[in-house]
PDB file of C-alpha atoms in Angstrom:
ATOM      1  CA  UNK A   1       0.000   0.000   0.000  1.00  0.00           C
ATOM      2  CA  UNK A   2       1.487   3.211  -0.319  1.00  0.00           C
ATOM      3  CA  UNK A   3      -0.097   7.366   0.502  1.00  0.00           C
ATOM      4  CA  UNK A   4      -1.735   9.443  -1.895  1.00  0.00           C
ATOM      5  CA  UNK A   5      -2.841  13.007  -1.563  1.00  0.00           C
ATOM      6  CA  UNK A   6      -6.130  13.632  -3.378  1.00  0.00           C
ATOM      7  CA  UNK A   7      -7.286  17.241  -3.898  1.00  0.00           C
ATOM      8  CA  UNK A   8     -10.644  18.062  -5.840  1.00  0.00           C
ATOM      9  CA  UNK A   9     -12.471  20.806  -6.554  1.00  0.00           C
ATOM     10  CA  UNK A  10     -16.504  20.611  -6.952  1.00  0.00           C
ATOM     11  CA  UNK A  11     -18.226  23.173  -8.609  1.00  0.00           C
ATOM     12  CA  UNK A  12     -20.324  26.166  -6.731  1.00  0.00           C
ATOM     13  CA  UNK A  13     -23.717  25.610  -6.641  1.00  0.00           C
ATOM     14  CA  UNK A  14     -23.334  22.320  -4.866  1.00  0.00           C
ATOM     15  CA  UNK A  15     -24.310  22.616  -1.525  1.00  0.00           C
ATOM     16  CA  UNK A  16     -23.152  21.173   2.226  1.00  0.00           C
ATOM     17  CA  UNK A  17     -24.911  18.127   1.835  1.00  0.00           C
ATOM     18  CA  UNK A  18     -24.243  17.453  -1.690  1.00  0.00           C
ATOM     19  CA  UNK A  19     -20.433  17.702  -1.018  1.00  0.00           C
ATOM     20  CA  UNK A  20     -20.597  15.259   1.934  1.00  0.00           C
ATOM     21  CA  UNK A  21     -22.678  12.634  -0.471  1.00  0.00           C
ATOM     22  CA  UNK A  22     -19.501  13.248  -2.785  1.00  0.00           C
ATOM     23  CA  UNK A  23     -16.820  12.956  -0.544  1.00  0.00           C
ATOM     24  CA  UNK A  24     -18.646   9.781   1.158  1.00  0.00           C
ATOM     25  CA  UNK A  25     -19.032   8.248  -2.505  1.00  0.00           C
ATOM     26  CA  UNK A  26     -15.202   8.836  -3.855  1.00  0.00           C
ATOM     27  CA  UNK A  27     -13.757   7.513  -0.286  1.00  0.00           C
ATOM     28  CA  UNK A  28     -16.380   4.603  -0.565  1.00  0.00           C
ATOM     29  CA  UNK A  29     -14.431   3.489  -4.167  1.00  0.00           C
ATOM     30  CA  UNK A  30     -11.425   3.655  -1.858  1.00  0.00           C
ATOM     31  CA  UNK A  31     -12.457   1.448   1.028  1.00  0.00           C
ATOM     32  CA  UNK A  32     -13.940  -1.084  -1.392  1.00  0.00           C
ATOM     33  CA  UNK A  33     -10.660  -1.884  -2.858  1.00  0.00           C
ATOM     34  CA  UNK A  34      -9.477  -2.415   0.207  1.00  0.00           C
ATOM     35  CA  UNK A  35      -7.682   1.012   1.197  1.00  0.00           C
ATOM     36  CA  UNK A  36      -8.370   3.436   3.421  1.00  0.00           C
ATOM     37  CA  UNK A  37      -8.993   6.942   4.117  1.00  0.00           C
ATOM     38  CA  UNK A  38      -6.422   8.667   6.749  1.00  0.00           C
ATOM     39  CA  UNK A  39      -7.334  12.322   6.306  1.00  0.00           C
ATOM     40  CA  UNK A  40     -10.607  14.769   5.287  1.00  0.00           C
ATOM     41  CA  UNK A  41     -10.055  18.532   5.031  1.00  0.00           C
ATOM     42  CA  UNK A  42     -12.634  20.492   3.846  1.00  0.00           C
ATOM     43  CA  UNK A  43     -11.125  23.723   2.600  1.00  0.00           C
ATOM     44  CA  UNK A  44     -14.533  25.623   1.719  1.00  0.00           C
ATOM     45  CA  UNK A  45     -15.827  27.599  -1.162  1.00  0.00           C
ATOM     46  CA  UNK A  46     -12.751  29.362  -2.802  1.00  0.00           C
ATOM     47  CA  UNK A  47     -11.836  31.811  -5.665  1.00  0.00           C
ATOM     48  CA  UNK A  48     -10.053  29.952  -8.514  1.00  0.00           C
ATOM     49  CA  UNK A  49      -6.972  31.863 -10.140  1.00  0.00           C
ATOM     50  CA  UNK A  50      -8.899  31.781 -13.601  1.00  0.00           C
ATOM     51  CA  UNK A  51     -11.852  30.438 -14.918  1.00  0.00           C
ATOM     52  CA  UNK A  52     -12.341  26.408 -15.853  1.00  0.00           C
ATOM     53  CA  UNK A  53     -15.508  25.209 -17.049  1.00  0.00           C
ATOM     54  CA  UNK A  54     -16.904  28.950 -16.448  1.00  0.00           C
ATOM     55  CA  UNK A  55     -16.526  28.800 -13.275  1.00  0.00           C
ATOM     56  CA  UNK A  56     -15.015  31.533 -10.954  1.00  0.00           C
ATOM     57  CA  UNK A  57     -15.170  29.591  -7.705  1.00  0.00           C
ATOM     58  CA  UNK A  58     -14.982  26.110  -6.251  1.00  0.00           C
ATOM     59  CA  UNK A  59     -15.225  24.205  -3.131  1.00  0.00           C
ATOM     60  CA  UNK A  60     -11.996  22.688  -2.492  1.00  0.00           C
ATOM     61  CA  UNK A  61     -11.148  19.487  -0.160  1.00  0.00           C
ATOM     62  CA  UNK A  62      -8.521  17.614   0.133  1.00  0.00           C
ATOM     63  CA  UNK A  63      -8.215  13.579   0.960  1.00  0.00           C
ATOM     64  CA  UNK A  64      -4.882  11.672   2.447  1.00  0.00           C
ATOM     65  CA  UNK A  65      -5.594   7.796   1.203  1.00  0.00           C
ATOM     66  CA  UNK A  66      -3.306   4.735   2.162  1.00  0.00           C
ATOM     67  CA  UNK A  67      -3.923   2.711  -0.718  1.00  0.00           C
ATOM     68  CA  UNK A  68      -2.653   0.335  -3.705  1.00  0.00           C
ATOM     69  CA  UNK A  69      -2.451   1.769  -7.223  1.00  0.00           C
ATOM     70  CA  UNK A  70      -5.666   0.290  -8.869  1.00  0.00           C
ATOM     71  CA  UNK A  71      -7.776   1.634  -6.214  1.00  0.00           C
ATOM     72  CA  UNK A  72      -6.300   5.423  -7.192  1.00  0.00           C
ATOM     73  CA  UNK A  73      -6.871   4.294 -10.743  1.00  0.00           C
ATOM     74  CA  UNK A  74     -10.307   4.011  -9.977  1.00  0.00           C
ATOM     75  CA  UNK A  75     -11.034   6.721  -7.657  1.00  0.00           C
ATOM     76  CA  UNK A  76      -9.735   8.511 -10.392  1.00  0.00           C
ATOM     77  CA  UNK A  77     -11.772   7.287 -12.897  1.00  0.00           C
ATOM     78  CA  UNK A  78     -14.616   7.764 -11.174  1.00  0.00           C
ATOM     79  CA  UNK A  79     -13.766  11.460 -10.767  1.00  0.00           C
ATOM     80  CA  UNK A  80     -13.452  12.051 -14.567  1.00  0.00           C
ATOM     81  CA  UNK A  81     -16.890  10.857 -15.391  1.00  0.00           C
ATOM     82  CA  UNK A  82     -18.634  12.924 -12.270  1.00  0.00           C
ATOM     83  CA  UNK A  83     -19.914  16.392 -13.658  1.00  0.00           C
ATOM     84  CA  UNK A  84     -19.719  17.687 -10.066  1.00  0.00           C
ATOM     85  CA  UNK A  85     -15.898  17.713  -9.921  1.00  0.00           C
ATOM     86  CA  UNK A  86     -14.365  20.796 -12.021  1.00  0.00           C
ATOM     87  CA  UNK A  87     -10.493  19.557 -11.285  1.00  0.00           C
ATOM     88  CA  UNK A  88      -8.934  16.849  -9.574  1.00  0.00           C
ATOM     89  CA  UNK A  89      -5.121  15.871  -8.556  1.00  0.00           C
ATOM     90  CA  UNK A  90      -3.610  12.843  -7.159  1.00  0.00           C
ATOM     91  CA  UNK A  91      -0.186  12.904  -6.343  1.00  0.00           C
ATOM     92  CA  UNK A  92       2.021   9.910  -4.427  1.00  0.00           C
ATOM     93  CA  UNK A  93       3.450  11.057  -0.989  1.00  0.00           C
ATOM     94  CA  UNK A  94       6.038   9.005   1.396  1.00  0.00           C
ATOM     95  CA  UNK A  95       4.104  10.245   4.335  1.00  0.00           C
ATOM     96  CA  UNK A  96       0.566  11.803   5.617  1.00  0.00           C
ATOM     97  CA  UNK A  97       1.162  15.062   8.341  1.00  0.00           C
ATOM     98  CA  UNK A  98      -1.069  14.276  11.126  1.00  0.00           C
TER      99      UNK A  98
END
């Protein structure tokens, strides 16, 4: 298993709820391939630097995942087909900050 570091960001007119269902859904992919979420953050509704998909803001969060490669293959997956999520990035980390 190794740690990832999963940042999205969800378009604006989605609201509190709607962003819990969407967090709950991309770190249920995760758990059923057997990995785990470590970390949520929920960085709130933010100004982007420019405009993607016509969009001026987003609502940002941020997951820390302990997990093996075709999980994140997935997860990611997953993430391109949803119409909810403007951008996404996945990067591989040695270690998740408490």
């Amino acid at each position: 298993m190794a740690f990832y570091e999963s940042v999205i960001i969800a378009r604006p007119e989605l609201t509190e709820p709607q962003i819990e269902n969407l967090i709950n859904n991309l770190s249920e992919v995760i758990t059923n391939e057997k990995g785990k979420v470590v970390k949520k953050e929920n960085w709130g509704l933010k100004s982007l630097a420019y405009k993607i998909k016509k969009n001026k803001k987003g609502h940002y969060f941020m997951l820390n995942l302990d997990s093996n490669p075709s999980a994140i293959f997935e997860y990611e997956r997953q993430m391109r087909i949803n119409e909810d999520i403007i951008r996404f990035l996945t990067i591989r980390i040695n270690e998740i900050d408490s």
